[in-house]
PDB file of C-alpha atoms in Angstrom:
ATOM      1  CA  MET A1274     115.103 117.228  79.617  1.00  0.00           C
ATOM      2  CA  LYS A1275     112.759 119.973  78.433  1.00  0.00           C
ATOM      3  CA  LYS A1276     109.872 118.356  80.301  1.00  0.00           C
ATOM      4  CA  PHE A1277     111.927 118.288  83.498  1.00  0.00           C
ATOM      5  CA  LEU A1278     112.902 121.957  83.203  1.00  0.00           C
ATOM      6  CA  PHE A1279     109.328 122.939  82.393  1.00  0.00           C
ATOM      7  CA  GLY A1280     108.078 120.964  85.404  1.00  0.00           C
ATOM      8  CA  LEU A1281     110.676 122.557  87.662  1.00  0.00           C
ATOM      9  CA  LEU A1282     109.749 126.027  86.435  1.00  0.00           C
ATOM     10  CA  ALA A1283     106.053 125.282  86.958  1.00  0.00           C
ATOM     11  CA  LEU A1284     106.811 124.090  90.498  1.00  0.00           C
ATOM     12  CA  VAL A1285     108.695 127.288  91.302  1.00  0.00           C
ATOM     13  CA  PHE A1286     105.828 129.456  90.025  1.00  0.00           C
ATOM     14  CA  ALA A1287     103.267 127.368  91.923  1.00  0.00           C
ATOM     15  CA  GLU A1288     105.305 127.660  95.136  1.00  0.00           C
ATOM     16  CA  ILE A1289     105.574 131.446  94.755  1.00  0.00           C
ATOM     17  CA  ALA A1290     101.835 131.736  94.100  1.00  0.00           C
ATOM     18  CA  LEU A1291     101.088 129.594  97.148  1.00  0.00           C
ATOM     19  CA  PHE A1292     103.432 131.726  99.293  1.00  0.00           C
ATOM     20  CA  ILE A1293     101.504 134.822  98.230  1.00  0.00           C
ATOM     21  CA  VAL A1294      98.091 133.254  98.878  1.00  0.00           C
ATOM     22  CA  ILE A1295      99.030 131.853 102.282  1.00  0.00           C
ATOM     23  CA  GLY A1296     100.930 135.025 103.196  1.00  0.00           C
ATOM     24  CA  ASN A1297      97.823 137.098 102.479  1.00  0.00           C
ATOM     25  CA  ALA A1298      95.634 134.693 104.441  1.00  0.00           C
ATOM     26  CA  ILE A1299      97.679 134.276 107.632  1.00  0.00           C
ATOM     27  CA  GLY A1300     100.365 136.958 107.385  1.00  0.00           C
ATOM     28  CA  VAL A1301     103.970 137.019 106.306  1.00  0.00           C
ATOM     29  CA  LEU A1302     105.479 136.222 109.724  1.00  0.00           C
ATOM     30  CA  TYR A1303     103.246 133.198 110.291  1.00  0.00           C
ATOM     31  CA  THR A1304     103.911 131.998 106.756  1.00  0.00           C
ATOM     32  CA  LEU A1305     107.667 132.138 107.337  1.00  0.00           C
ATOM     33  CA  LEU A1306     107.324 130.394 110.698  1.00  0.00           C
ATOM     34  CA  LEU A1307     105.188 127.692 109.093  1.00  0.00           C
ATOM     35  CA  ILE A1308     107.765 127.114 106.344  1.00  0.00           C
ATOM     36  CA  ILE A1309     110.629 126.918 108.829  1.00  0.00           C
ATOM     37  CA  SER A1310     108.758 124.653 111.253  1.00  0.00           C
ATOM     38  CA  THR A1311     107.658 122.197 108.546  1.00  0.00           C
ATOM     39  CA  SER A1312     111.246 122.006 107.317  1.00  0.00           C
ATOM     40  CA  VAL A1313     112.654 121.365 110.786  1.00  0.00           C
ATOM     41  CA  VAL A1314     110.012 118.810 111.782  1.00  0.00           C
ATOM     42  CA  GLY A1315     110.265 117.068 108.416  1.00  0.00           C
ATOM     43  CA  LEU A1316     114.041 116.839 108.591  1.00  0.00           C
ATOM     44  CA  LEU A1317     113.877 115.399 112.101  1.00  0.00           C
ATOM     45  CA  ILE A1318     111.407 112.746 110.928  1.00  0.00           C
ATOM     46  CA  ALA A1319     113.545 112.005 107.868  1.00  0.00           C
ATOM     47  CA  LYS A1320     116.659 111.627 110.018  1.00  0.00           C
ATOM     48  CA  GLN A1321     114.929 109.231 112.411  1.00  0.00           C
ATOM     49  CA  ARG A1322     113.344 107.128 109.662  1.00  0.00           C
ATOM     50  CA  GLY A1323     116.471 107.269 107.507  1.00  0.00           C
ATOM     51  CA  THR A1324     118.612 105.885 110.304  1.00  0.00           C
ATOM     52  CA  LYS A1325     116.172 103.002 110.781  1.00  0.00           C
ATOM     53  CA  SER A1326     116.125 102.366 107.044  1.00  0.00           C
ATOM     54  CA  VAL A1327     119.915 102.185 106.846  1.00  0.00           C
ATOM     55  CA  GLN A1328     119.862  99.711 109.729  1.00  0.00           C
ATOM     56  CA  ASP A1329     117.335  97.630 107.758  1.00  0.00           C
ATOM     57  CA  ILE A1330     119.760  97.535 104.808  1.00  0.00           C
ATOM     58  CA  GLN A1331     122.569  96.352 107.070  1.00  0.00           C
ATOM     59  CA  LYS A1332     120.287  93.745 108.641  1.00  0.00           C
ATOM     60  CA  SER A1333     119.268  92.416 105.214  1.00  0.00           C
ATOM     61  CA  LEU A1334     122.896  92.151 104.132  1.00  0.00           C
ATOM     62  CA  GLN A1335     123.858  90.342 107.339  1.00  0.00           C
ATOM     63  CA  GLN A1336     121.061  87.831 106.745  1.00  0.00           C
ATOM     64  CA  GLY A1337     122.253  87.293 103.179  1.00  0.00           C
ATOM     65  CA  GLN A1338     119.089  88.729 101.633  1.00  0.00           C
ATOM     66  CA  PRO A1339     119.026  91.285  98.829  1.00  0.00           C
ATOM     67  CA  PRO A1340     118.333  94.715 100.321  1.00  0.00           C
ATOM     68  CA  ALA A1341     116.284  95.988  97.351  1.00  0.00           C
ATOM     69  CA  VAL A1342     113.181  97.011  99.311  1.00  0.00           C
ATOM     70  CA  ALA A1343     115.218  98.598 102.098  1.00  0.00           C
ATOM     71  CA  MET A1344     117.304 100.492  99.533  1.00  0.00           C
ATOM     72  CA  ILE A1345     114.184 101.819  97.790  1.00  0.00           C
ATOM     73  CA  GLU A1346     112.776 102.941 101.141  1.00  0.00           C
ATOM     74  CA  THR A1347     116.055 104.613 102.088  1.00  0.00           C
ATOM     75  CA  PHE A1348     116.139 106.391  98.730  1.00  0.00           C
ATOM     76  CA  MET A1349     112.542 107.564  99.160  1.00  0.00           C
ATOM     77  CA  ILE A1350     113.243 108.858 102.673  1.00  0.00           C
ATOM     78  CA  PHE A1351     116.337 110.688 101.396  1.00  0.00           C
ATOM     79  CA  ILE A1352     114.341 112.322  98.584  1.00  0.00           C
ATOM     80  CA  GLY A1353     111.541 113.181 101.024  1.00  0.00           C
ATOM     81  CA  GLY A1354     114.009 114.772 103.418  1.00  0.00           C
ATOM     82  CA  ALA A1355     115.590 116.786 100.611  1.00  0.00           C
ATOM     83  CA  LEU A1356     112.165 118.021  99.509  1.00  0.00           C
ATOM     84  CA  LEU A1357     111.294 118.976 103.084  1.00  0.00           C
ATOM     85  CA  ALA A1358     114.516 120.971 103.351  1.00  0.00           C
ATOM     86  CA  LEU A1359     113.475 123.092 100.373  1.00  0.00           C
ATOM     87  CA  PRO A1360     111.287 126.049 101.268  1.00  0.00           C
ATOM     88  CA  GLY A1361     107.789 125.627  99.970  1.00  0.00           C
ATOM     89  CA  PHE A1362     104.456 124.052 100.731  1.00  0.00           C
ATOM     90  CA  ILE A1363     104.155 121.841  97.662  1.00  0.00           C
ATOM     91  CA  THR A1364     107.613 120.349  98.174  1.00  0.00           C
ATOM     92  CA  ASP A1365     106.766 119.819 101.862  1.00  0.00           C
ATOM     93  CA  ILE A1366     103.628 117.870 100.970  1.00  0.00           C
ATOM     94  CA  ILE A1367     105.471 115.709  98.428  1.00  0.00           C
ATOM     95  CA  GLY A1368     108.338 115.192 100.890  1.00  0.00           C
ATOM     96  CA  LEU A1369     105.955 114.073 103.627  1.00  0.00           C
ATOM     97  CA  LEU A1370     104.308 111.648 101.210  1.00  0.00           C
ATOM     98  CA  PHE A1371     107.736 110.095 100.578  1.00  0.00           C
ATOM     99  CA  ILE A1372     108.563 109.877 104.288  1.00  0.00           C
ATOM    100  CA  LEU A1373     105.300 108.568 105.723  1.00  0.00           C
ATOM    101  CA  GLY A1374     105.143 104.761 105.733  1.00  0.00           C
ATOM    102  CA  ILE A1375     101.561 104.487 104.496  1.00  0.00           C
ATOM    103  CA  THR A1376     102.080 106.589 101.379  1.00  0.00           C
ATOM    104  CA  ARG A1377     105.556 105.195 100.778  1.00  0.00           C
ATOM    105  CA  LYS A1378     103.943 101.781 100.276  1.00  0.00           C
ATOM    106  CA  LEU A1379     101.841 103.296  97.488  1.00  0.00           C
ATOM    107  CA  PHE A1380     104.889 104.684  95.669  1.00  0.00           C
ATOM    108  CA  LYS A1381     107.041 101.529  95.885  1.00  0.00           C
ATOM    109  CA  PRO A1382     105.316  99.601  93.063  1.00  0.00           C
ATOM    110  CA  VAL A1383     105.722 102.612  90.775  1.00  0.00           C
ATOM    111  CA  ILE A1384     109.433 102.838  91.534  1.00  0.00           C
ATOM    112  CA  PHE A1385     109.930  99.095  91.030  1.00  0.00           C
ATOM    113  CA  TYR A1386     108.071  99.307  87.703  1.00  0.00           C
ATOM    114  CA  PHE A1387     110.268 102.242  86.625  1.00  0.00           C
ATOM    115  CA  LEU A1388     113.467 100.376  87.596  1.00  0.00           C
ATOM    116  CA  ARG A1389     112.393  97.155  85.831  1.00  0.00           C
ATOM    117  CA  LYS A1390     111.552  99.143  82.706  1.00  0.00           C
ATOM    118  CA  ARG A1391     114.967 100.850  82.769  1.00  0.00           C
ATOM    119  CA  MET A1392     116.773  97.544  83.372  1.00  0.00           C
ATOM    120  CA  LYS A1393     115.057  95.917  80.388  1.00  0.00           C
ATOM    121  CA  LYS A1394     116.177  98.795  78.181  1.00  0.00           C
ATOM    122  CA  GLY A1395     119.717  98.488  79.510  1.00  0.00           C
ATOM    123  CA  GLN A1396     119.645 101.991  80.986  1.00  0.00           C
ATOM    124  CA  VAL A1397     120.443 100.826  84.514  1.00  0.00           C
ATOM    125  CA  VAL A1398     123.886  99.477  85.243  1.00  0.00           C
ATOM    126  CA  ILE A1399     124.713  97.821  88.549  1.00  0.00           C
ATOM    127  CA  LEU A1400     128.373  97.939  89.493  1.00  0.00           C
ATOM    128  CA  GLN A1401     129.917  95.550  91.982  1.00  0.00           C
ATOM    129  CA  ARG A1402     133.222  96.398  93.605  1.00  0.00           C
TER     130      ARG A1402
END
């Protein structure tokens, strides 16, 4: 928990420093417009890709296949969209990496490894209703 809080605090300080640097380079108004435009464009992309991803989950379920990959992709798109909604350049870059298909393929093995590791330790519980 301490590592998470320290990482979050470091991210906030890095975002503030980057705001200052970019604000000095291009001006405050353009910096604000850039932040707002990246958030809006990113959220529109996340909405479009998220809708397709949810449809992929439904399609997998209708075909009787486990929707694990589609669920991971939907989760990644949701996290990417949330990061894009936050003001900041670092969070925008990370959010775009989670939304873009090419980079999402790079993150999937890491997420599957993390989930398998948690399941072996008994830290992941799957409930069926």
